[in-house]
mmCIF file of C-alpha atoms and ligand atoms in Angstrom:
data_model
loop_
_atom_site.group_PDB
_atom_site.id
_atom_site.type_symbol
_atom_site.label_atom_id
_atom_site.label_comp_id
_atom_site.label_asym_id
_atom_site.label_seq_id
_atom_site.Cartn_x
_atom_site.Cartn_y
_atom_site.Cartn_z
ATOM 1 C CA UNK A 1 -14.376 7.251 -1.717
ATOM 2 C CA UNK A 2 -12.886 9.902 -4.045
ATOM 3 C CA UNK A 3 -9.524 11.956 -3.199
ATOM 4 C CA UNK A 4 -9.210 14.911 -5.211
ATOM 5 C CA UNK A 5 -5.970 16.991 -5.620
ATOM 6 C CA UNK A 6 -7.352 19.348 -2.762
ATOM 7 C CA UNK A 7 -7.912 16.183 -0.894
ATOM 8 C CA UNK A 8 -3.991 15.466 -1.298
ATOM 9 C CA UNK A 9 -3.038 18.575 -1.200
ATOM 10 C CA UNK A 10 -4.591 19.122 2.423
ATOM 11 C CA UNK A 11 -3.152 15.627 3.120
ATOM 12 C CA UNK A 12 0.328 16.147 2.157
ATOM 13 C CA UNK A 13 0.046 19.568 4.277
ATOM 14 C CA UNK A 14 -1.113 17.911 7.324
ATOM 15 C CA UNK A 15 0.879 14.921 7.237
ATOM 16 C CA UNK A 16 3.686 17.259 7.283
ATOM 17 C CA UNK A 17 3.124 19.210 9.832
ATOM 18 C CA UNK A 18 1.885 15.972 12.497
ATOM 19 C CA UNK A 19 5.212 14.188 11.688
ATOM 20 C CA UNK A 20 7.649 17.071 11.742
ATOM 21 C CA UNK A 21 5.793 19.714 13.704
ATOM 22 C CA UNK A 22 5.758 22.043 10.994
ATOM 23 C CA UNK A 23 7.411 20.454 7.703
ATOM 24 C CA UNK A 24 9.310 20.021 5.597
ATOM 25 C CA UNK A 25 8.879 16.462 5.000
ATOM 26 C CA UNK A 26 12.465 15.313 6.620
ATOM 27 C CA UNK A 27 12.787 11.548 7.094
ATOM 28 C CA UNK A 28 9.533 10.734 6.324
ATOM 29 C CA UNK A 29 8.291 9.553 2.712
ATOM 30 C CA UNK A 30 5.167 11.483 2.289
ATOM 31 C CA UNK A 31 3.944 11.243 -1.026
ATOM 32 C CA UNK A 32 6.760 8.444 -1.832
ATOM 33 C CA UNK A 33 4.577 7.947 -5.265
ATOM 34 C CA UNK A 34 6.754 6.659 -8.324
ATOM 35 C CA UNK A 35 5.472 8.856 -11.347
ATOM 36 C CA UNK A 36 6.156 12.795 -11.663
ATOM 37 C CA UNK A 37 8.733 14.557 -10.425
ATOM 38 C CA UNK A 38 7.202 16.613 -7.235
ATOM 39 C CA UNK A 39 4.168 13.963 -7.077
ATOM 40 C CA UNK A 40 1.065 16.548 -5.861
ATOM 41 C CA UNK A 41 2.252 19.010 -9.483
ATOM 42 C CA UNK A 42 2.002 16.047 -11.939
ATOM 43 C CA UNK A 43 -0.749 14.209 -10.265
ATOM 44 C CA UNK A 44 -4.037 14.337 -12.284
ATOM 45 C CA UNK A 45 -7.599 15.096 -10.778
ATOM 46 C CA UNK A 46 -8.846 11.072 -10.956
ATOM 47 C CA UNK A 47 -10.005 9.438 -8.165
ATOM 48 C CA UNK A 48 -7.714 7.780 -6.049
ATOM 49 C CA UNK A 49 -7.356 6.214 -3.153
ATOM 50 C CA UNK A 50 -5.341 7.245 -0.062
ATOM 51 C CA UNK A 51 -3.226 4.537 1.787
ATOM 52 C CA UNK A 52 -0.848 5.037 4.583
ATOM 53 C CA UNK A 53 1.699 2.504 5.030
ATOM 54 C CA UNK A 54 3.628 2.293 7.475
ATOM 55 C CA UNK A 55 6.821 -0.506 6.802
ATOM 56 C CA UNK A 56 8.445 -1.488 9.784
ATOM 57 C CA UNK A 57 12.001 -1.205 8.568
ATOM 58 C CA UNK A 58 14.614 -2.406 6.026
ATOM 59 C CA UNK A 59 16.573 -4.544 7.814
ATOM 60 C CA UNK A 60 16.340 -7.594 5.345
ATOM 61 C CA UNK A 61 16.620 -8.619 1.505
ATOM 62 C CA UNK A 62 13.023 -9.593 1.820
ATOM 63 C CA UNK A 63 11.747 -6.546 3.678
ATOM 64 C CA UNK A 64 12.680 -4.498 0.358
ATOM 65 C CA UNK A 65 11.321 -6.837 -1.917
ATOM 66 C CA UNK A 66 8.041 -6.484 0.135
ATOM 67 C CA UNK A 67 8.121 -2.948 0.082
ATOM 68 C CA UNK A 68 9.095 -2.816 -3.852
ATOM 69 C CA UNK A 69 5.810 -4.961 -3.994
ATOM 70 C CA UNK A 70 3.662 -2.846 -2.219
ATOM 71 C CA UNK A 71 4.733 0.567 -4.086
ATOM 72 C CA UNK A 72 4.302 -1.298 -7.526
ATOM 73 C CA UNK A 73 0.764 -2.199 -6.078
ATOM 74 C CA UNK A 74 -0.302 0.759 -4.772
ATOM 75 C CA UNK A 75 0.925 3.376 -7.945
ATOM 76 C CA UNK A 76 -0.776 5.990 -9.183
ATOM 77 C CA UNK A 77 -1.109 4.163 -12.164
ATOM 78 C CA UNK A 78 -3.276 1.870 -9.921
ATOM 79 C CA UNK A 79 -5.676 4.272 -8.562
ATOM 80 C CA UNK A 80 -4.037 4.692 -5.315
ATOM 81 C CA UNK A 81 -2.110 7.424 -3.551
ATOM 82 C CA UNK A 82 0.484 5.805 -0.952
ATOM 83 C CA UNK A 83 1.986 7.332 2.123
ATOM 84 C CA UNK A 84 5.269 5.442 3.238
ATOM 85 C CA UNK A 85 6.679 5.586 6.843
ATOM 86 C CA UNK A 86 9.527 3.647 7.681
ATOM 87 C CA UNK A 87 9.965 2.783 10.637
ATOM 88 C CA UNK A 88 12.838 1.613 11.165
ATOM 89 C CA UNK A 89 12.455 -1.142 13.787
ATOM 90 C CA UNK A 90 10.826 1.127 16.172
ATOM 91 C CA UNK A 91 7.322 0.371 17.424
ATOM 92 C CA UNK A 92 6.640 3.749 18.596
ATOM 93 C CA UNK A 93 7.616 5.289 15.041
ATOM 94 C CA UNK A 94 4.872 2.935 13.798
ATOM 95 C CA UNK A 95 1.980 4.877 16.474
ATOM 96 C CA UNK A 96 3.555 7.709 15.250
ATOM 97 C CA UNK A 97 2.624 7.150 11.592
ATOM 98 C CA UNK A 98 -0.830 5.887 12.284
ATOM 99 C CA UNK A 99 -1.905 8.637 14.171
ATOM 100 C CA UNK A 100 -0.794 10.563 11.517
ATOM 101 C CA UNK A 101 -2.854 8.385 8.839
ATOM 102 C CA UNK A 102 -5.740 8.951 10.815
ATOM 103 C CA UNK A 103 -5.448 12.454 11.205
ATOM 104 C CA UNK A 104 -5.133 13.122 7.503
ATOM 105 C CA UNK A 105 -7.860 10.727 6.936
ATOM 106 C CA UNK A 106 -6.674 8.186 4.925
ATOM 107 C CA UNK A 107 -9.089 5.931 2.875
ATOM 108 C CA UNK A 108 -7.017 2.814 4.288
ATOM 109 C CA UNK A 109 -4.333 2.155 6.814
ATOM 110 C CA UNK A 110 -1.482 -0.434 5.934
ATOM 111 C CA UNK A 111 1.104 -1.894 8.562
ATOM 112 C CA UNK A 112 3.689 -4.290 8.559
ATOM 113 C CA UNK A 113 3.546 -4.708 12.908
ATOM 114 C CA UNK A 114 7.668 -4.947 13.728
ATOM 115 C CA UNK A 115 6.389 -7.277 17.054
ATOM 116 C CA UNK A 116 2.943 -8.259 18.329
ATOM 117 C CA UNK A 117 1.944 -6.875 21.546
ATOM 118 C CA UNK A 118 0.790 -3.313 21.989
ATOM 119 C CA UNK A 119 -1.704 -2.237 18.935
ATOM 120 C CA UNK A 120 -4.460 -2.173 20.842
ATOM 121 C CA UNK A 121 -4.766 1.434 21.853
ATOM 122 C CA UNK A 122 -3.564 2.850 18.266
ATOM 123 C CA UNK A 123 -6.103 0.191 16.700
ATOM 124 C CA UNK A 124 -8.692 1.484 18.858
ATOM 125 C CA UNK A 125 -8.124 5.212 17.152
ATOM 126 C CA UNK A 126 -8.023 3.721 13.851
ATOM 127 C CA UNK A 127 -11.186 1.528 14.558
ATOM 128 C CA UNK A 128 -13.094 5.258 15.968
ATOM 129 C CA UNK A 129 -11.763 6.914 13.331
ATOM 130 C CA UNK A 130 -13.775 4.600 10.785
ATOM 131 C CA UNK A 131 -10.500 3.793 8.955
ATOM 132 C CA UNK A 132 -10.266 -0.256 8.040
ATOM 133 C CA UNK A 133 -6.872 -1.288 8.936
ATOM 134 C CA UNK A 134 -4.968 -3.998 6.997
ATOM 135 C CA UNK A 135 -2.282 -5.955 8.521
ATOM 136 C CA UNK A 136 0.960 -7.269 6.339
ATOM 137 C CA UNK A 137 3.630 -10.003 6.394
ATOM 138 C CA UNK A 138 3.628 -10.050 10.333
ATOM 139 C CA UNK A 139 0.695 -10.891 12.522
ATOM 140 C CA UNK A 140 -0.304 -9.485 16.072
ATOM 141 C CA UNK A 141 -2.063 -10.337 18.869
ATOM 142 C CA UNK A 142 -5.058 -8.097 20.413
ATOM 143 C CA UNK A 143 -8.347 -9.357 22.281
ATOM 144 C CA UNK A 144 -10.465 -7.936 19.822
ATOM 145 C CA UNK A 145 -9.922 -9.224 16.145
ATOM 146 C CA UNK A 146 -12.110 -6.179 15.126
ATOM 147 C CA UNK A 147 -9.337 -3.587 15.514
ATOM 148 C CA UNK A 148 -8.309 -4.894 11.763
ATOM 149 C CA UNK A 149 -10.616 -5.473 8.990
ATOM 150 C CA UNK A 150 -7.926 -8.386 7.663
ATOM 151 C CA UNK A 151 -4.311 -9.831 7.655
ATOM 152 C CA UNK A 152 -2.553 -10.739 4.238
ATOM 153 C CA UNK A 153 0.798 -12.392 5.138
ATOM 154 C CA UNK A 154 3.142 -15.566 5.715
ATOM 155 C CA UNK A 155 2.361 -18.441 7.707
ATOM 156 C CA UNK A 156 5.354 -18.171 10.285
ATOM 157 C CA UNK A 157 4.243 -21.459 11.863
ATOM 158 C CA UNK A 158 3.902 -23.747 8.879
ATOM 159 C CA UNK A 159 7.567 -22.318 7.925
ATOM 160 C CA UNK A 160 9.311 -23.440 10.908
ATOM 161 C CA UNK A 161 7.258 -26.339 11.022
ATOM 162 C CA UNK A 162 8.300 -27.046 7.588
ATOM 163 C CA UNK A 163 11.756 -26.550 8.542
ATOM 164 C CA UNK A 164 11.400 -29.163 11.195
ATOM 165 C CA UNK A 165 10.069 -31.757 9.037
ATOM 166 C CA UNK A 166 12.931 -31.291 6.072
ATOM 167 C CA UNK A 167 15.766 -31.846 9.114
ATOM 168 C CA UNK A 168 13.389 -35.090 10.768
ATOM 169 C CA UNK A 169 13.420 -36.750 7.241
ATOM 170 C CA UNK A 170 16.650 -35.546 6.457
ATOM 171 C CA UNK A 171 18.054 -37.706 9.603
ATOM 172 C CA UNK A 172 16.190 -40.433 8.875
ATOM 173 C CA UNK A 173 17.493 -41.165 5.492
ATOM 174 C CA UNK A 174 21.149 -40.321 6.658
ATOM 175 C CA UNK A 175 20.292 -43.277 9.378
ATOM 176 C CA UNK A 176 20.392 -40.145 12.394
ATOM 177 C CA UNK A 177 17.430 -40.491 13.423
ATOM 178 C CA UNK A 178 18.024 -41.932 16.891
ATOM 179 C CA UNK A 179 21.552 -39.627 17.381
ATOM 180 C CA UNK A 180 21.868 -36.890 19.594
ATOM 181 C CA UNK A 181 21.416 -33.766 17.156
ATOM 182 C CA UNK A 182 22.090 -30.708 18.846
ATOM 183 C CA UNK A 183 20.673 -27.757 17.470
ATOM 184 C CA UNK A 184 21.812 -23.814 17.627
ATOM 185 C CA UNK A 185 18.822 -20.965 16.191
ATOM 186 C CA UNK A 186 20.021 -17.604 15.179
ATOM 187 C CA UNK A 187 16.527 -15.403 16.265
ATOM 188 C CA UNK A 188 14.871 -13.231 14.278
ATOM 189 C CA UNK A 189 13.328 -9.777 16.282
ATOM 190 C CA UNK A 190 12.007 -10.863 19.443
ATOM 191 C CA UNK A 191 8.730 -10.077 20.077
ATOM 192 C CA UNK A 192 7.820 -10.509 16.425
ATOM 193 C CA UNK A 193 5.401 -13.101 15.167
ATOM 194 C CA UNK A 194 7.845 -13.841 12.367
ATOM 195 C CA UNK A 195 10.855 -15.096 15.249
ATOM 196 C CA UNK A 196 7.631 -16.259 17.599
ATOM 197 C CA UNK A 197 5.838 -18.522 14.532
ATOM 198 C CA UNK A 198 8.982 -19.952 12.858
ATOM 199 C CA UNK A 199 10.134 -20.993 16.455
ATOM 200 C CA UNK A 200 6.952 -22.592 17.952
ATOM 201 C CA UNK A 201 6.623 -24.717 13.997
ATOM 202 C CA UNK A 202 9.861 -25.726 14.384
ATOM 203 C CA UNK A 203 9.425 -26.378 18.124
ATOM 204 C CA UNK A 204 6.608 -28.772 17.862
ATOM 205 C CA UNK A 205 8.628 -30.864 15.535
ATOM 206 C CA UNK A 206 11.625 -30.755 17.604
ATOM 207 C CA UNK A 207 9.631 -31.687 20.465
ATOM 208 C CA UNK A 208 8.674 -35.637 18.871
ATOM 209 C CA UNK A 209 12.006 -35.977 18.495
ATOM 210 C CA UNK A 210 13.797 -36.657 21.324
ATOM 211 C CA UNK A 211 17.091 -36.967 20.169
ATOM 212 C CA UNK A 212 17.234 -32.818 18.995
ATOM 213 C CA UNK A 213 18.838 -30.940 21.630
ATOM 214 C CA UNK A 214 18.328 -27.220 21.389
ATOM 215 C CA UNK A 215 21.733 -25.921 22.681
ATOM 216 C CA UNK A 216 21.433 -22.469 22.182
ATOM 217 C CA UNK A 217 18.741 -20.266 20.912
ATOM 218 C CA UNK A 218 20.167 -16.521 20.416
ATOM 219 C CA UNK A 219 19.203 -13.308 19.081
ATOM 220 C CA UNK A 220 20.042 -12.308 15.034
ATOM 221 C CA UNK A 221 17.225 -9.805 14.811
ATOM 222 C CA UNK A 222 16.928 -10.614 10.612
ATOM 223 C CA UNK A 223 20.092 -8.854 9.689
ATOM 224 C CA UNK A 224 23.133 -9.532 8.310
ATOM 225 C CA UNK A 225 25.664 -8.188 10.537
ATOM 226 C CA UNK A 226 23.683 -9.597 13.513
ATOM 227 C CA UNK A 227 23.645 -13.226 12.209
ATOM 228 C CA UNK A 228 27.320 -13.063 11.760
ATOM 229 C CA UNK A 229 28.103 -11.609 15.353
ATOM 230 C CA UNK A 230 26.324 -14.047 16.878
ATOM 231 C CA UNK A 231 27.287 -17.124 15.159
ATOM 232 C CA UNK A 232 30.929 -15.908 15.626
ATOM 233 C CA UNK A 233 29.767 -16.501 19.422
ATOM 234 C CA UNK A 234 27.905 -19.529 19.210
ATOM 235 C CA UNK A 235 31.071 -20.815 17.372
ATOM 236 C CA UNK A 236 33.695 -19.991 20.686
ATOM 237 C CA UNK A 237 30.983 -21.451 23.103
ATOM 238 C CA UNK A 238 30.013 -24.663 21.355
ATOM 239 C CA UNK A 239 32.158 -27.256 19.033
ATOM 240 C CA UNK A 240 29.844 -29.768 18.977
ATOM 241 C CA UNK A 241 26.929 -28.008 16.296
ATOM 242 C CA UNK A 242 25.110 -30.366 14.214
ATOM 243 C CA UNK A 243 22.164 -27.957 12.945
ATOM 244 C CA UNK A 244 22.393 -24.232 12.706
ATOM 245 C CA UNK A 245 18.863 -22.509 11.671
ATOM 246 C CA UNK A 246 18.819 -19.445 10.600
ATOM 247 C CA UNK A 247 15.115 -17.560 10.692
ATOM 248 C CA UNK A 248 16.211 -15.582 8.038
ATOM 249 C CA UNK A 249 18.594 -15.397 4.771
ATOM 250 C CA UNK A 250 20.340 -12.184 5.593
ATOM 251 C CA UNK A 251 21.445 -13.976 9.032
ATOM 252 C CA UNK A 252 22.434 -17.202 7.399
ATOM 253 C CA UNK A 253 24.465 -14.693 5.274
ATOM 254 C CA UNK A 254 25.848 -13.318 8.503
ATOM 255 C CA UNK A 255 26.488 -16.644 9.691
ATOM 256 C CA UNK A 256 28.530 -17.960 6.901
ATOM 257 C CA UNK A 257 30.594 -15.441 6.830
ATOM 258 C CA UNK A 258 31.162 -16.389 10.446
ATOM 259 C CA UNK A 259 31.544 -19.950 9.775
ATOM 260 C CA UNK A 260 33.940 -19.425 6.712
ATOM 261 C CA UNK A 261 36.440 -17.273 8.742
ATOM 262 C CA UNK A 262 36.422 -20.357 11.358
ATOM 263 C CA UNK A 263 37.174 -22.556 8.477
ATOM 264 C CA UNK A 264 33.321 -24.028 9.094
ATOM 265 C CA UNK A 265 31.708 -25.836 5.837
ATOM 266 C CA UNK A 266 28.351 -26.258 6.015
ATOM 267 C CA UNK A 267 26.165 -28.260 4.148
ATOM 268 C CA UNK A 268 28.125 -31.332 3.137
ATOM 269 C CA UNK A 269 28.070 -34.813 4.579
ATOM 270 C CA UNK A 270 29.269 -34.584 8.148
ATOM 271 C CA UNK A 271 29.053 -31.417 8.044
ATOM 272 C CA UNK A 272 26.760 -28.645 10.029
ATOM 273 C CA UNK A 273 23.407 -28.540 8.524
ATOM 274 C CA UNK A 274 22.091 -25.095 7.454
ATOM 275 C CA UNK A 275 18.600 -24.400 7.341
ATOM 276 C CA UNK A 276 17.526 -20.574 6.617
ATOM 277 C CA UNK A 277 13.865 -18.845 6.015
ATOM 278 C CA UNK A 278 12.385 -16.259 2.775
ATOM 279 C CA UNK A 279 13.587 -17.892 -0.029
ATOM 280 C CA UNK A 280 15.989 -14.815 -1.534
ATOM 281 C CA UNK A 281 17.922 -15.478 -5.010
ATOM 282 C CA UNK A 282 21.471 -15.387 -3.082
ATOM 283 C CA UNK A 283 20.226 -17.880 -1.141
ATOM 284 C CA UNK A 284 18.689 -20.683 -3.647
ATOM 285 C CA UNK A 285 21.933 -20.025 -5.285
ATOM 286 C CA UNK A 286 23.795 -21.153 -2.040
ATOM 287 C CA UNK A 287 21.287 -24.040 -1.866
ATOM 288 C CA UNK A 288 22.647 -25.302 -5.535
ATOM 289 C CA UNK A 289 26.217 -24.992 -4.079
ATOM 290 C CA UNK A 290 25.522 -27.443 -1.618
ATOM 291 C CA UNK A 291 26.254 -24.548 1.567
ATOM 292 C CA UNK A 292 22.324 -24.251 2.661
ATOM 293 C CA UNK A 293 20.612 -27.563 3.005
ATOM 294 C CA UNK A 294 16.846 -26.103 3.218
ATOM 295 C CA UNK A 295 15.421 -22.738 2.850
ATOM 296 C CA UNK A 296 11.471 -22.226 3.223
ATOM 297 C CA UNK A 297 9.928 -20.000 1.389
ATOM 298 C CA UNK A 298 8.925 -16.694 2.550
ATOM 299 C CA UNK A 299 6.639 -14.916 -0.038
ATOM 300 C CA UNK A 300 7.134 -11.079 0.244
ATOM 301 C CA UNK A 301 4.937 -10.737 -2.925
ATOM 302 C CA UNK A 302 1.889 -9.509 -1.425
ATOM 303 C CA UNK A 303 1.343 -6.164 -2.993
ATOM 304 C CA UNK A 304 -0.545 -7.568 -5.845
ATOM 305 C CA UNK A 305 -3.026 -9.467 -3.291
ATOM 306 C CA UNK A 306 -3.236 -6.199 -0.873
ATOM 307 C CA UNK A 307 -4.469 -3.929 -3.969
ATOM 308 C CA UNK A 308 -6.802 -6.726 -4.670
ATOM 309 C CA UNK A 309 -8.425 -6.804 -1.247
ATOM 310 C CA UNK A 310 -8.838 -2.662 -1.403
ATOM 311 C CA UNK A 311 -10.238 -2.670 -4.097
ATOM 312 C CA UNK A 312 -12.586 -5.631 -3.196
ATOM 313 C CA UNK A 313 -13.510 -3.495 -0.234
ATOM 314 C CA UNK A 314 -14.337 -0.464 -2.288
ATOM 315 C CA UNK A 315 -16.330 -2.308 -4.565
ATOM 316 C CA UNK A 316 -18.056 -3.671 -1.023
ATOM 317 C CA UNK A 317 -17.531 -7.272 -1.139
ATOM 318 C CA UNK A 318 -16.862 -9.365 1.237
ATOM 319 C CA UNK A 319 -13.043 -9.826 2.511
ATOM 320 C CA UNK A 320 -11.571 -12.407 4.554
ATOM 321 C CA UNK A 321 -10.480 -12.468 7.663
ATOM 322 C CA UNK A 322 -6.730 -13.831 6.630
ATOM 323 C CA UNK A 323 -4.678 -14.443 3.492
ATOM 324 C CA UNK A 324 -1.544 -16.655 3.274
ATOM 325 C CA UNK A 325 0.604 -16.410 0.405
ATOM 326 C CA UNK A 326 1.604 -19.392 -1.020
ATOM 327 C CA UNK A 327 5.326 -20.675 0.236
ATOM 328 C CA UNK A 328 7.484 -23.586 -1.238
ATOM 329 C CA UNK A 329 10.210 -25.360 0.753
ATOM 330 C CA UNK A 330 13.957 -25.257 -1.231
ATOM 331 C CA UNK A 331 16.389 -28.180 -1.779
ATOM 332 C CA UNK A 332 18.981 -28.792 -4.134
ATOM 333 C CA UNK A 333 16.779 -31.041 -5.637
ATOM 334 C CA UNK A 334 14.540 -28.502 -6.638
ATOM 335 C CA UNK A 335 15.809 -25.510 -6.411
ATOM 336 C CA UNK A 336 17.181 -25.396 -10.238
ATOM 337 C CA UNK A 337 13.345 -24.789 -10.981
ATOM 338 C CA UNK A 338 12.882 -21.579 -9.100
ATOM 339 C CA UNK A 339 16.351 -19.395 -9.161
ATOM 340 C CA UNK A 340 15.455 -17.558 -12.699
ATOM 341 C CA UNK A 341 12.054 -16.383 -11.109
ATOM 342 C CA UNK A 342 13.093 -14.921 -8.079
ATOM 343 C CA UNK A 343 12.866 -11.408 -8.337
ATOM 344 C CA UNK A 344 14.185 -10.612 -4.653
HETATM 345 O O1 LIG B 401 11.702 -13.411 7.070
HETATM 346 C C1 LIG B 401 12.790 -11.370 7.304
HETATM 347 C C2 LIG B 401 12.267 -10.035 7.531
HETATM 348 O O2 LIG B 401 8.509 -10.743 8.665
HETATM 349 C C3 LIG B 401 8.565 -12.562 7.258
HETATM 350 O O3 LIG B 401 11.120 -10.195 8.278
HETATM 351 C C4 LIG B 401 9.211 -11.346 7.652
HETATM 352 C C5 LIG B 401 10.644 -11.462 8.042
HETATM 353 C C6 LIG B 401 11.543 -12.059 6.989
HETATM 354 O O4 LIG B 401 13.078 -9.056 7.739
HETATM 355 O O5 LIG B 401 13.796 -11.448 6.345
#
C-alpha cells in the first residue's frame, strides 16, 4: 500500500475538484499536513499512507483536543498523509467527504459520526469501494457491523452510568438518599451516541432510585453558548434544582455562567450539584474550587491508538472489533493528581 507523490498529487487534484467542483481548495483542509510549507512541494517520495478524516465539527474543548491528537498521529513524520474535512455539525458534509475519500482512493477512511442513524448507504460505497473504514469517539448504529472494519472511542454508557453512581453514593453519605432529588440534564447533540450513551448510563441508575425526579431534560448540543442559554431557561421555569448534569464541560461552562448571573452557587453543601462529562483542564480546576462536584472522564486521546490499529492492519494482523480508551471519574478528592497532565 504505497502512495507516491504522483499518487498525492492526483489525490490532492481530485479531491479538489469533487469538493469544490473545480478547486481551489476553499473551506476544505485538503492536505491539512503539519510539515512544509505548500505540503505536496516539500513532501518526499516515501511511502505513505493516505487517510481521509472527516471530524464532525469543533464545537467543544474536547473535539480540538481530539483532532490535535489525530493530526499528531497521523503526520508525515508518521508515515501517513491525512485529509481533514470538517464538518461542522452537518451529517450531509460528512457523505460529502467520504464520497470524496473514496473517489480519490484513500488507503483508509476515518470518521468521527456527528449522530448515529444514516451511514448505511455511504458505508455501503466505502465497503464496495474496498476501503476499511474506522470509526472515532462516537459510535453508530447500522444492521450490518461489516460496513466498518472497527470503532476506537469512549464508552458513552459507562460515563453516564458512572455519573449516576458518584450522585447515588454522594446522597447516601449526605443522608439523601430517600429525598426527593430532582434532576435537570443539559443534552448534548441529539441523535448522537455521545447525548444517547451518557443518558441511557445515567438513566439506568436513576431508574433504582426512586427518589430522582428528572424534571427537565433539554437540549445544549456540547457548546458553550448553548449550555448557558438553556440553563438561563431551566433557571426561570424551575426553583426547586437539586442536580444539574451537564453532558459536556463546554455546557457546564455555559451553565455557570448562567447560574452566576442568577446569583446560583453550585457545588457547596445545600447547594445544586454539578456533574459535567470529558474531563478538560478548566474543568478539574473548577472541580478543586469546589463549583463541579463530578466530572467523568472523556479521553479524546485516541490518535496514538488509531495510528496503531493502521498500521496493525497494514502489517495484516488481526484488529478488533472495538477499542475503549481508558476514562477516570474526577472529585476533589482526586483531582489534585491529574490537573498538571491534562493537555486539553
Ligand atoms: O463529550 C463533547 C464533544 O463525542 C465524546 O463530543 C464526544 C463529545 C464530547 O463535543 O465535548
Amino acid at each position: 500500500m504505497l502512495i507516491k507523490k504522483s499518487k498525492i498529487a492526483a489525490l490532492l487534484t481530485a479531491v479538489a475538484v469533487a469538493i469544490t467542483g473545480c478547486g481551489p481548495f476553499t473551506g476544505f483542509s485538503v492536505y491539512d499536513v503539519t510539515s512544509g510549507d505548500s505540503g505536496i512541494e516539500t513532501m518526499s517520495d516515501d511511502a505513505l499512507i493516505s487517510v481521509g478524516f472527516s471530524q464532525l465539527g469543533s464545537e467543544s474543548t474536547w473535539r480540538s483536543a481530539n483532532t490535535e491528537s489525530v493530526k499528531a498521529a497521523l503526520s508525515t513524520n508518521n508515515g501517513f498523509f491525512l485529509i481533514y474535512d470538517n464538518a461542522r455539525q452537518k451529517q450531509e458534509k460528512q457523505f460529502k467527504a467520504v464520497r470524496s475519500f473514496i473517489s480519490q482512493r484513500v488507503d483508509y477512511i476515518v470518521i468521527c459520526p456527528v449522530i448515529q442513524e444514516g451511514w448505511d448507504v455511504v458505508l455501503t460505497e466505502a465497503r464496495d469501494a474496498g476501503i476499511p473504514v474506522i470509526l472515532l469517539d462516537r459510535n453508530i448504529s447500522v444492521n450490518d457491523e461489516s460496513m466498518y472494519t472497527s470503532f476506537i472511542g469512549e464508552d458513552m454508557y459507562a460515563e453516564g452510568a458512572s455519573a449516576g453512581k458518584w450522585l447515588e453514593e454522594h446522597l447516601e453519605k449526605q443522608g439523601k438518599s430517600e429525598d426527593d432529588i430532582n434532576i435537570v440534564v443539559i443534552e448534548g447533540t441529539s441523535g448522537s451516541s455521545a447525548q444517547e450513551g451518557r443518558a441511557r448510563g445515567f438513566g439506568a441508575i436513576a431508574a433504582r432510585n426512586m427518589n430522582w425526579k428528572m424534571i427537565a431534560s433539554a437540549k445544549g448540543e456540547f457548546t458553550q453558548t448553548k449550555g448557558k442559554e438553556t440553563m438561563a431557561r431551566l433557571l426561570r421555569e424551575f426553583d426547586d434544582i437539586d442536580v444539574i448534569v451537564c453532558q459536556n464541560d463546554d455546557m457546564a461552562f455555559g451553565a455557570i455562567e448562567a447560574l452566576n448571573e442568577a446569583g446560583v452557587k453550585t457545588g457547596g453543601a445545600g447547594d445544586p450539584i454539578l456533574i459535567s462529562f470529558d474531563g478538560t483542564r478548566k474543568a478539574l480546576e473548577l472541580v478543586k474550587e469546589g463549583v463541579i462536584n463530578v466530572d467523568v472522564e472523556c479521553n479524546p486521546n485516541s490518535g496514538e491508538l488509531l495510528a496503531q490499529i493502521i498500521n496493525g492492519l497494514e502489517a495484516g494482523k488481526e484488529i478488533k472489533k472495538t477499542y475503549y480508551m481508558e476514562e477516570k471519574v474526577f472529585t476533589k478528592e482526586n483531582v489534585d493528581e491529574y490537573i498538571e497532565d491534562r493537555n486539553y
